[in-house]
């Protein structure tokens, strides 16, 4: 890590908030460079300039971190699309570009591993060993690529998160470690408290991971702010350590708490994964989430799948930042219809008003 850039733990120790833009998978699917279904980021090899641009765009919007786009670039996913031979290059290229952009912008660079889709509570030791080896190779590449810290995320099982932390403790023992669960499934104990899929209370899972070496623990993905916040509040009742919150920017509800359950308000059809735009969070929704993070003293915050640069900017500004993208903050005083500035032509304004009113 560059001595010129303040580290993750130093920022958290100084009570600073760290903003982390995630969501590259959906970012590139929407742009026509990533196939929904397998969700493997082949764009890293096929259009690396676009990946670099996305890194830059989210830093411009206020992200303190360039999260290397190695999500789902694991051996199981690469096998699924028949590109296992490209796994090293894809990881290395994503990490190299992330490191370069971080150095250019004075931000941190994080390595990234995620759920493998191979874990179940009934796994044999041999199966879990395969999962651990998958984690370890990606972690080793991230360390070699100059990551400032590691992120392991989107785990629905406590057991898989434990394996990921063990791998990070072995292969990146000197780097800070962030681990996040995805509450995509609604699992509760007999008293109605939220649990991981393998029935561990989220607050207990966070405490155990923290005690085992994780520096920041919490939630990412799976749910929008409205349905993630109750789980964050539950965790905060007993867990007071460093915590992360990175929801999806979608309007999940009590009836449809995860983005995979959301339905079209007009026809009732499932929205995941291609039609989620109709339930996107507004910027005011994101601002309210930022305020809630301040209330809960959550200092590692961001947005996951579906994240837009304008939403990251809103989150940053809600948290008191002025970021490069703030240069282009809306100024409706100069709008031709709603403007209040004397420079706005009054005759034209009245004319447009009459057109809108169908007069």
Short mmCIF file of C-alpha atoms in Angstrom, two decimals:
data_model
loop_
_atom_site.label_atom_id
_atom_site.label_comp_id
_atom_site.label_asym_id
_atom_site.label_seq_id
_atom_site.Cartn_x
_atom_site.Cartn_y
_atom_site.Cartn_z
CA UNK A 1 0.00 0.00 0.00
CA UNK A 2 1.24 3.47 -0.84
CA UNK A 3 2.37 5.52 2.15
CA UNK A 4 0.53 8.48 0.63
CA UNK A 5 -2.88 6.85 1.04
CA UNK A 6 -4.49 6.41 4.44
CA UNK A 7 -5.34 2.78 5.07
CA UNK A 8 -8.75 1.27 5.74
CA UNK A 9 -8.15 0.54 9.42
CA UNK A 10 -6.62 3.96 10.03
CA UNK A 11 -9.71 5.62 8.55
CA UNK A 12 -12.05 3.55 10.66
CA UNK A 13 -9.97 4.13 13.79
CA UNK A 14 -10.24 7.88 13.13
CA UNK A 15 -14.03 7.51 12.90
CA UNK A 16 -14.08 8.24 9.18
CA UNK A 17 -16.67 6.78 6.85
CA UNK A 18 -15.40 4.68 3.94
CA UNK A 19 -17.55 4.71 0.81
CA UNK A 20 -17.29 1.70 -1.48
CA UNK A 21 -18.96 1.49 -4.88
CA UNK A 22 -19.81 -2.05 -5.91
CA UNK A 23 -22.21 -3.50 -8.47
CA UNK A 24 -20.02 -3.98 -11.54
CA UNK A 25 -21.87 -7.14 -12.60
CA UNK A 26 -25.17 -5.33 -13.20
CA UNK A 27 -23.33 -2.24 -14.43
CA UNK A 28 -21.95 -4.15 -17.40
CA UNK A 29 -25.03 -6.30 -18.00
CA UNK A 30 -27.07 -3.14 -18.51
CA UNK A 31 -24.50 -1.89 -20.99
CA UNK A 32 -24.55 -5.06 -23.06
CA UNK A 33 -21.13 -6.40 -22.09
CA UNK A 34 -22.05 -9.17 -19.63
CA UNK A 35 -24.41 -12.13 -19.93
CA UNK A 36 -27.11 -12.46 -17.29
CA UNK A 37 -27.36 -15.98 -15.93
CA UNK A 38 -23.72 -16.99 -15.51
CA UNK A 39 -22.84 -13.34 -14.72
CA UNK A 40 -19.14 -13.87 -15.44
CA UNK A 41 -17.30 -10.61 -16.29
CA UNK A 42 -15.72 -11.58 -19.60
CA UNK A 43 -15.65 -7.84 -20.33
CA UNK A 44 -12.38 -7.72 -18.38
CA UNK A 45 -10.63 -9.45 -21.27
CA UNK A 46 -12.82 -8.33 -24.15
CA UNK A 47 -13.17 -4.61 -23.31
CA UNK A 48 -10.67 -3.75 -20.58
CA UNK A 49 -10.94 -0.04 -21.35
CA UNK A 50 -14.56 -0.12 -20.19
CA UNK A 51 -13.60 -1.75 -16.90
CA UNK A 52 -10.98 0.92 -16.29
CA UNK A 53 -13.58 3.58 -17.11
CA UNK A 54 -16.06 2.07 -14.65
CA UNK A 55 -13.43 2.14 -11.91
CA UNK A 56 -12.79 5.80 -12.68
CA UNK A 57 -16.48 6.66 -12.90
CA UNK A 58 -17.26 5.36 -9.43
CA UNK A 59 -14.26 7.12 -7.89
CA UNK A 60 -15.46 10.31 -9.60
CA UNK A 61 -18.83 9.71 -7.95
CA UNK A 62 -17.29 9.42 -4.49
CA UNK A 63 -15.98 5.92 -3.90
CA UNK A 64 -12.95 5.80 -1.61
CA UNK A 65 -12.10 2.35 -2.91
CA UNK A 66 -11.51 0.71 -6.27
CA UNK A 67 -12.91 -2.76 -5.73
CA UNK A 68 -11.15 -5.09 -8.16
CA UNK A 69 -13.71 -6.63 -10.50
CA UNK A 70 -12.93 -10.25 -9.65
CA UNK A 71 -16.40 -11.10 -8.38
CA UNK A 72 -17.42 -14.42 -9.98
CA UNK A 73 -14.00 -14.83 -11.58
CA UNK A 74 -13.52 -18.03 -9.61
CA UNK A 75 -12.77 -21.48 -10.91
CA UNK A 76 -16.37 -22.75 -10.65
CA UNK A 77 -17.79 -19.84 -12.63
CA UNK A 78 -15.05 -20.02 -15.24
CA UNK A 79 -15.71 -23.75 -15.64
CA UNK A 80 -19.37 -22.98 -16.17
CA UNK A 81 -18.63 -20.85 -19.25
CA UNK A 82 -15.75 -23.01 -20.51
CA UNK A 83 -13.00 -20.45 -19.88
CA UNK A 84 -10.97 -21.95 -17.04
CA UNK A 85 -7.79 -21.34 -19.01
CA UNK A 86 -8.44 -17.60 -18.75
CA UNK A 87 -8.90 -17.45 -14.98
CA UNK A 88 -5.40 -16.19 -14.17
CA UNK A 89 -5.35 -13.48 -16.83
CA UNK A 90 -8.85 -12.29 -16.00
CA UNK A 91 -8.03 -11.93 -12.31
CA UNK A 92 -4.62 -10.38 -12.94
CA UNK A 93 -5.96 -7.85 -15.46
CA UNK A 94 -8.83 -6.76 -13.22
CA UNK A 95 -6.43 -6.35 -10.30
CA UNK A 96 -3.80 -4.51 -12.34
CA UNK A 97 -6.30 -1.97 -13.67
CA UNK A 98 -7.79 -1.48 -10.21
CA UNK A 99 -4.35 -0.86 -8.74
CA UNK A 100 -3.50 1.62 -11.50
CA UNK A 101 -6.73 3.59 -11.08
CA UNK A 102 -6.35 3.60 -7.29
CA UNK A 103 -2.83 4.98 -7.63
CA UNK A 104 -3.97 7.59 -10.14
CA UNK A 105 -6.83 8.75 -7.93
CA UNK A 106 -5.36 8.39 -4.44
CA UNK A 107 -7.88 5.77 -3.40
CA UNK A 108 -7.60 2.31 -1.88
CA UNK A 109 -7.69 -0.89 -3.91
CA UNK A 110 -9.47 -3.95 -2.55
CA UNK A 111 -9.20 -7.55 -3.66
CA UNK A 112 -12.51 -9.38 -3.94
CA UNK A 113 -13.75 -12.94 -3.44
CA UNK A 114 -17.36 -14.09 -3.16
CA UNK A 115 -19.75 -16.99 -2.72
CA UNK A 116 -18.84 -20.01 -4.84
CA UNK A 117 -22.33 -21.52 -5.20
CA UNK A 118 -20.76 -24.82 -4.14
CA UNK A 119 -21.28 -24.66 -0.38
CA UNK A 120 -23.99 -26.45 1.58
CA UNK A 121 -24.10 -27.34 5.24
CA UNK A 122 -23.91 -31.01 4.22
CA UNK A 123 -20.64 -30.61 2.30
CA UNK A 124 -17.88 -33.12 2.84
CA UNK A 125 -14.46 -31.96 4.04
CA UNK A 126 -13.17 -32.64 0.54
CA UNK A 127 -15.78 -30.33 -1.02
CA UNK A 128 -15.01 -27.57 1.44
CA UNK A 129 -11.31 -28.01 0.75
CA UNK A 130 -12.00 -27.36 -2.93
CA UNK A 131 -13.89 -24.19 -2.00
CA UNK A 132 -11.04 -23.03 0.21
CA UNK A 133 -8.51 -23.62 -2.55
CA UNK A 134 -10.65 -21.54 -4.90
CA UNK A 135 -10.61 -18.71 -2.39
CA UNK A 136 -6.89 -19.03 -1.74
CA UNK A 137 -5.79 -18.71 -5.34
CA UNK A 138 -7.82 -15.54 -5.84
CA UNK A 139 -6.55 -14.10 -2.55
CA UNK A 140 -2.95 -14.84 -3.51
CA UNK A 141 -3.43 -13.09 -6.84
CA UNK A 142 -4.94 -10.09 -5.04
CA UNK A 143 -2.00 -9.90 -2.65
CA UNK A 144 0.42 -10.13 -5.56
CA UNK A 145 -1.58 -7.43 -7.33
CA UNK A 146 -1.04 -4.97 -4.49
CA UNK A 147 -4.44 -5.02 -2.79
CA UNK A 148 -4.68 -2.74 0.24
CA UNK A 149 -7.26 -4.99 1.85
CA UNK A 150 -9.54 -7.95 1.05
CA UNK A 151 -13.30 -8.16 0.66
CA UNK A 152 -15.15 -11.49 0.92
CA UNK A 153 -18.84 -11.04 0.30
CA UNK A 154 -22.34 -12.20 -0.60
CA UNK A 155 -22.33 -15.26 1.63
CA UNK A 156 -25.67 -16.77 2.57
CA UNK A 157 -24.05 -19.45 4.74
CA UNK A 158 -22.03 -18.70 7.85
CA UNK A 159 -20.02 -21.84 7.11
CA UNK A 160 -18.78 -20.56 3.75
CA UNK A 161 -17.87 -17.19 5.29
CA UNK A 162 -15.75 -19.05 7.85
CA UNK A 163 -13.91 -20.87 5.07
CA UNK A 164 -13.30 -17.56 3.28
CA UNK A 165 -11.91 -15.98 6.45
CA UNK A 166 -9.64 -18.96 7.06
CA UNK A 167 -8.29 -18.58 3.53
CA UNK A 168 -7.70 -14.86 4.02
CA UNK A 169 -6.01 -15.43 7.37
CA UNK A 170 -3.65 -17.87 5.68
CA UNK A 171 -2.95 -16.01 2.44
CA UNK A 172 -3.46 -12.34 3.36
CA UNK A 173 -2.74 -12.32 7.06
CA UNK A 174 -1.24 -8.81 6.97
CA UNK A 175 -4.16 -7.22 5.11
CA UNK A 176 -7.40 -5.92 6.64
CA UNK A 177 -10.39 -8.14 5.95
CA UNK A 178 -14.02 -7.27 5.26
CA UNK A 179 -16.70 -10.00 5.24
CA UNK A 180 -20.34 -9.50 4.29
CA UNK A 181 -23.38 -11.75 4.30
CA UNK A 182 -26.16 -11.51 1.73
CA UNK A 183 -29.59 -11.72 3.41
CA UNK A 184 -31.27 -12.75 0.16
CA UNK A 185 -33.18 -15.50 1.96
CA UNK A 186 -35.55 -14.74 4.82
CA UNK A 187 -34.57 -17.14 7.61
CA UNK A 188 -35.65 -16.49 11.19
CA UNK A 189 -35.31 -18.30 14.49
CA UNK A 190 -38.24 -19.16 16.77
CA UNK A 191 -38.24 -15.66 18.23
CA UNK A 192 -38.40 -14.03 14.79
CA UNK A 193 -34.79 -12.86 14.59
CA UNK A 194 -32.97 -12.98 11.26
CA UNK A 195 -30.44 -15.76 10.63
CA UNK A 196 -28.07 -16.91 7.93
CA UNK A 197 -29.25 -19.79 5.73
CA UNK A 198 -27.49 -22.22 8.07
CA UNK A 199 -29.40 -20.79 11.05
CA UNK A 200 -26.80 -18.58 12.72
CA UNK A 201 -28.11 -15.28 14.04
CA UNK A 202 -26.52 -12.48 12.06
CA UNK A 203 -25.22 -10.73 15.17
CA UNK A 204 -23.62 -13.97 16.35
CA UNK A 205 -22.13 -14.60 12.91
CA UNK A 206 -20.62 -11.11 12.86
CA UNK A 207 -19.23 -11.45 16.37
CA UNK A 208 -17.67 -14.85 15.65
CA UNK A 209 -16.05 -13.64 12.42
CA UNK A 210 -14.72 -10.56 14.17
CA UNK A 211 -13.22 -12.71 16.90
CA UNK A 212 -11.66 -14.97 14.24
CA UNK A 213 -9.82 -12.13 12.51
CA UNK A 214 -12.24 -10.13 10.36
CA UNK A 215 -11.85 -6.36 10.70
CA UNK A 216 -15.23 -5.32 9.30
CA UNK A 217 -18.37 -7.45 9.11
CA UNK A 218 -21.92 -6.89 7.95
CA UNK A 219 -24.24 -7.19 4.97
CA UNK A 220 -24.15 -6.66 1.22
CA UNK A 221 -26.44 -7.39 -1.72
CA UNK A 222 -29.66 -9.41 -1.63
CA UNK A 223 -31.91 -6.66 -0.30
CA UNK A 224 -32.60 -2.99 -0.83
CA UNK A 225 -32.23 -0.46 1.98
CA UNK A 226 -35.81 -0.81 3.25
CA UNK A 227 -35.50 -4.53 4.03
CA UNK A 228 -31.80 -4.62 4.89
CA UNK A 229 -32.07 -1.94 7.58
CA UNK A 230 -34.10 -4.11 10.01
CA UNK A 231 -31.35 -6.73 9.93
CA UNK A 232 -28.67 -4.07 10.41
CA UNK A 233 -30.61 -2.80 13.42
CA UNK A 234 -30.81 -6.33 14.81
CA UNK A 235 -27.06 -6.78 14.49
CA UNK A 236 -26.37 -3.43 16.12
CA UNK A 237 -28.34 -4.38 19.21
CA UNK A 238 -25.42 -6.52 20.41
CA UNK A 239 -22.55 -6.14 17.95
CA UNK A 240 -20.79 -2.78 18.30
CA UNK A 241 -17.67 -3.37 16.19
CA UNK A 242 -16.82 -2.07 12.70
CA UNK A 243 -19.70 -2.83 10.38
CA UNK A 244 -20.48 -2.67 6.66
CA UNK A 245 -23.74 -2.09 4.82
CA UNK A 246 -23.99 -2.26 1.02
CA UNK A 247 -27.58 -2.85 -0.08
CA UNK A 248 -28.98 -3.07 -3.56
CA UNK A 249 -30.53 0.17 -4.84
CA UNK A 250 -33.95 -1.41 -5.32
CA UNK A 251 -37.24 -0.87 -3.51
CA UNK A 252 -37.60 -4.22 -1.79
CA UNK A 253 -40.58 -4.57 0.54
CA UNK A 254 -41.75 -6.63 3.50
CA UNK A 255 -43.80 -8.74 1.08
CA UNK A 256 -40.91 -9.01 -1.42
CA UNK A 257 -37.81 -8.57 0.77
CA UNK A 258 -35.13 -9.65 -1.74
CA UNK A 259 -34.50 -8.52 -5.29
CA UNK A 260 -35.10 -12.05 -6.55
CA UNK A 261 -38.67 -11.83 -5.25
CA UNK A 262 -39.58 -8.42 -6.67
CA UNK A 263 -42.46 -8.33 -9.12
CA UNK A 264 -43.64 -5.80 -11.67
CA UNK A 265 -46.25 -3.51 -10.06
CA UNK A 266 -48.20 -3.51 -13.34
CA UNK A 267 -48.32 -7.16 -14.35
CA UNK A 268 -47.00 -9.13 -11.36
CA UNK A 269 -44.19 -10.78 -13.35
CA UNK A 270 -40.83 -11.49 -11.73
CA UNK A 271 -38.34 -8.65 -12.34
CA UNK A 272 -35.06 -10.42 -11.63
CA UNK A 273 -32.72 -10.06 -13.38
CA UNK A 274 -33.56 -8.00 -16.46
CA UNK A 275 -36.39 -5.67 -15.45
CA UNK A 276 -35.41 -4.40 -12.01
CA UNK A 277 -35.15 -0.83 -13.26
CA UNK A 278 -38.88 -0.31 -12.62
CA UNK A 279 -38.26 -0.59 -8.87
CA UNK A 280 -34.99 1.33 -8.65
CA UNK A 281 -34.38 3.42 -5.57
CA UNK A 282 -34.69 7.14 -5.97
CA UNK A 283 -31.84 9.37 -4.91
CA UNK A 284 -33.92 10.37 -1.89
CA UNK A 285 -34.13 6.68 -0.95
CA UNK A 286 -30.34 6.50 -1.04
CA UNK A 287 -30.02 9.67 1.03
CA UNK A 288 -32.33 8.17 3.65
CA UNK A 289 -30.18 5.04 3.72
CA UNK A 290 -27.09 7.21 4.29
CA UNK A 291 -28.79 8.95 7.20
CA UNK A 292 -29.70 5.58 8.70
CA UNK A 293 -26.07 4.46 8.46
CA UNK A 294 -25.05 7.53 10.42
CA UNK A 295 -27.67 6.73 13.04
CA UNK A 296 -26.40 3.14 13.36
CA UNK A 297 -22.75 4.23 13.32
CA UNK A 298 -21.98 2.12 10.26
CA UNK A 299 -18.76 3.44 8.78
CA UNK A 300 -18.18 1.16 5.77
CA UNK A 301 -21.00 1.88 3.36
CA UNK A 302 -21.83 1.57 -0.31
CA UNK A 303 -24.21 0.15 -2.88
CA UNK A 304 -24.19 -3.20 -4.64
CA UNK A 305 -25.83 -4.65 -7.79
CA UNK A 306 -27.72 -1.96 -9.69
CA UNK A 307 -25.55 0.84 -8.33
CA UNK A 308 -25.44 3.98 -10.45
CA UNK A 309 -22.80 6.68 -10.21
CA UNK A 310 -25.47 9.25 -9.36
CA UNK A 311 -26.58 7.08 -6.43
CA UNK A 312 -23.03 6.75 -5.13
CA UNK A 313 -22.67 10.53 -5.38
CA UNK A 314 -25.92 10.99 -3.44
CA UNK A 315 -24.68 8.64 -0.73
CA UNK A 316 -21.35 10.46 -0.52
CA UNK A 317 -22.97 13.87 -0.32
CA UNK A 318 -25.43 12.65 2.32
CA UNK A 319 -22.42 11.63 4.37
CA UNK A 320 -20.99 15.13 4.10
CA UNK A 321 -18.65 14.74 1.16
CA UNK A 322 -18.00 17.02 -1.77
CA UNK A 323 -16.76 14.71 -4.52
CA UNK A 324 -15.60 15.38 -8.10
CA UNK A 325 -19.10 14.60 -9.42
CA UNK A 326 -20.52 17.26 -7.08
CA UNK A 327 -19.34 19.76 -9.67
CA UNK A 328 -22.40 18.66 -11.68
CA UNK A 329 -24.95 18.73 -8.86
CA UNK A 330 -28.38 19.82 -10.08
CA UNK A 331 -29.15 23.54 -10.19
CA UNK A 332 -32.85 23.80 -10.97
CA UNK A 333 -32.80 27.57 -10.48
CA UNK A 334 -31.60 27.75 -14.08
CA UNK A 335 -34.19 25.37 -15.53
CA UNK A 336 -36.31 26.74 -18.37
CA UNK A 337 -39.58 25.77 -16.66
CA UNK A 338 -38.89 25.54 -12.94
CA UNK A 339 -36.05 28.05 -12.72
CA UNK A 340 -36.16 30.94 -10.25
CA UNK A 341 -33.03 32.79 -11.33
CA UNK A 342 -33.55 36.16 -12.99
CA UNK A 343 -31.41 34.98 -15.89
CA UNK A 344 -34.14 32.56 -16.97
CA UNK A 345 -36.23 34.13 -19.76
CA UNK A 346 -39.62 34.82 -18.19
CA UNK A 347 -41.53 34.95 -21.46
CA UNK A 348 -40.20 31.57 -22.53
CA UNK A 349 -40.88 30.18 -19.08
CA UNK A 350 -44.52 31.30 -19.23
CA UNK A 351 -44.81 29.96 -22.77
CA UNK A 352 -43.52 26.53 -21.77
CA UNK A 353 -45.76 26.51 -18.71
CA UNK A 354 -48.77 27.12 -20.94
CA UNK A 355 -47.75 24.25 -23.23
CA UNK A 356 -47.38 21.87 -20.29
CA UNK A 357 -50.76 22.95 -18.97
CA UNK A 358 -52.24 22.35 -22.44
CA UNK A 359 -53.45 25.94 -22.67
#
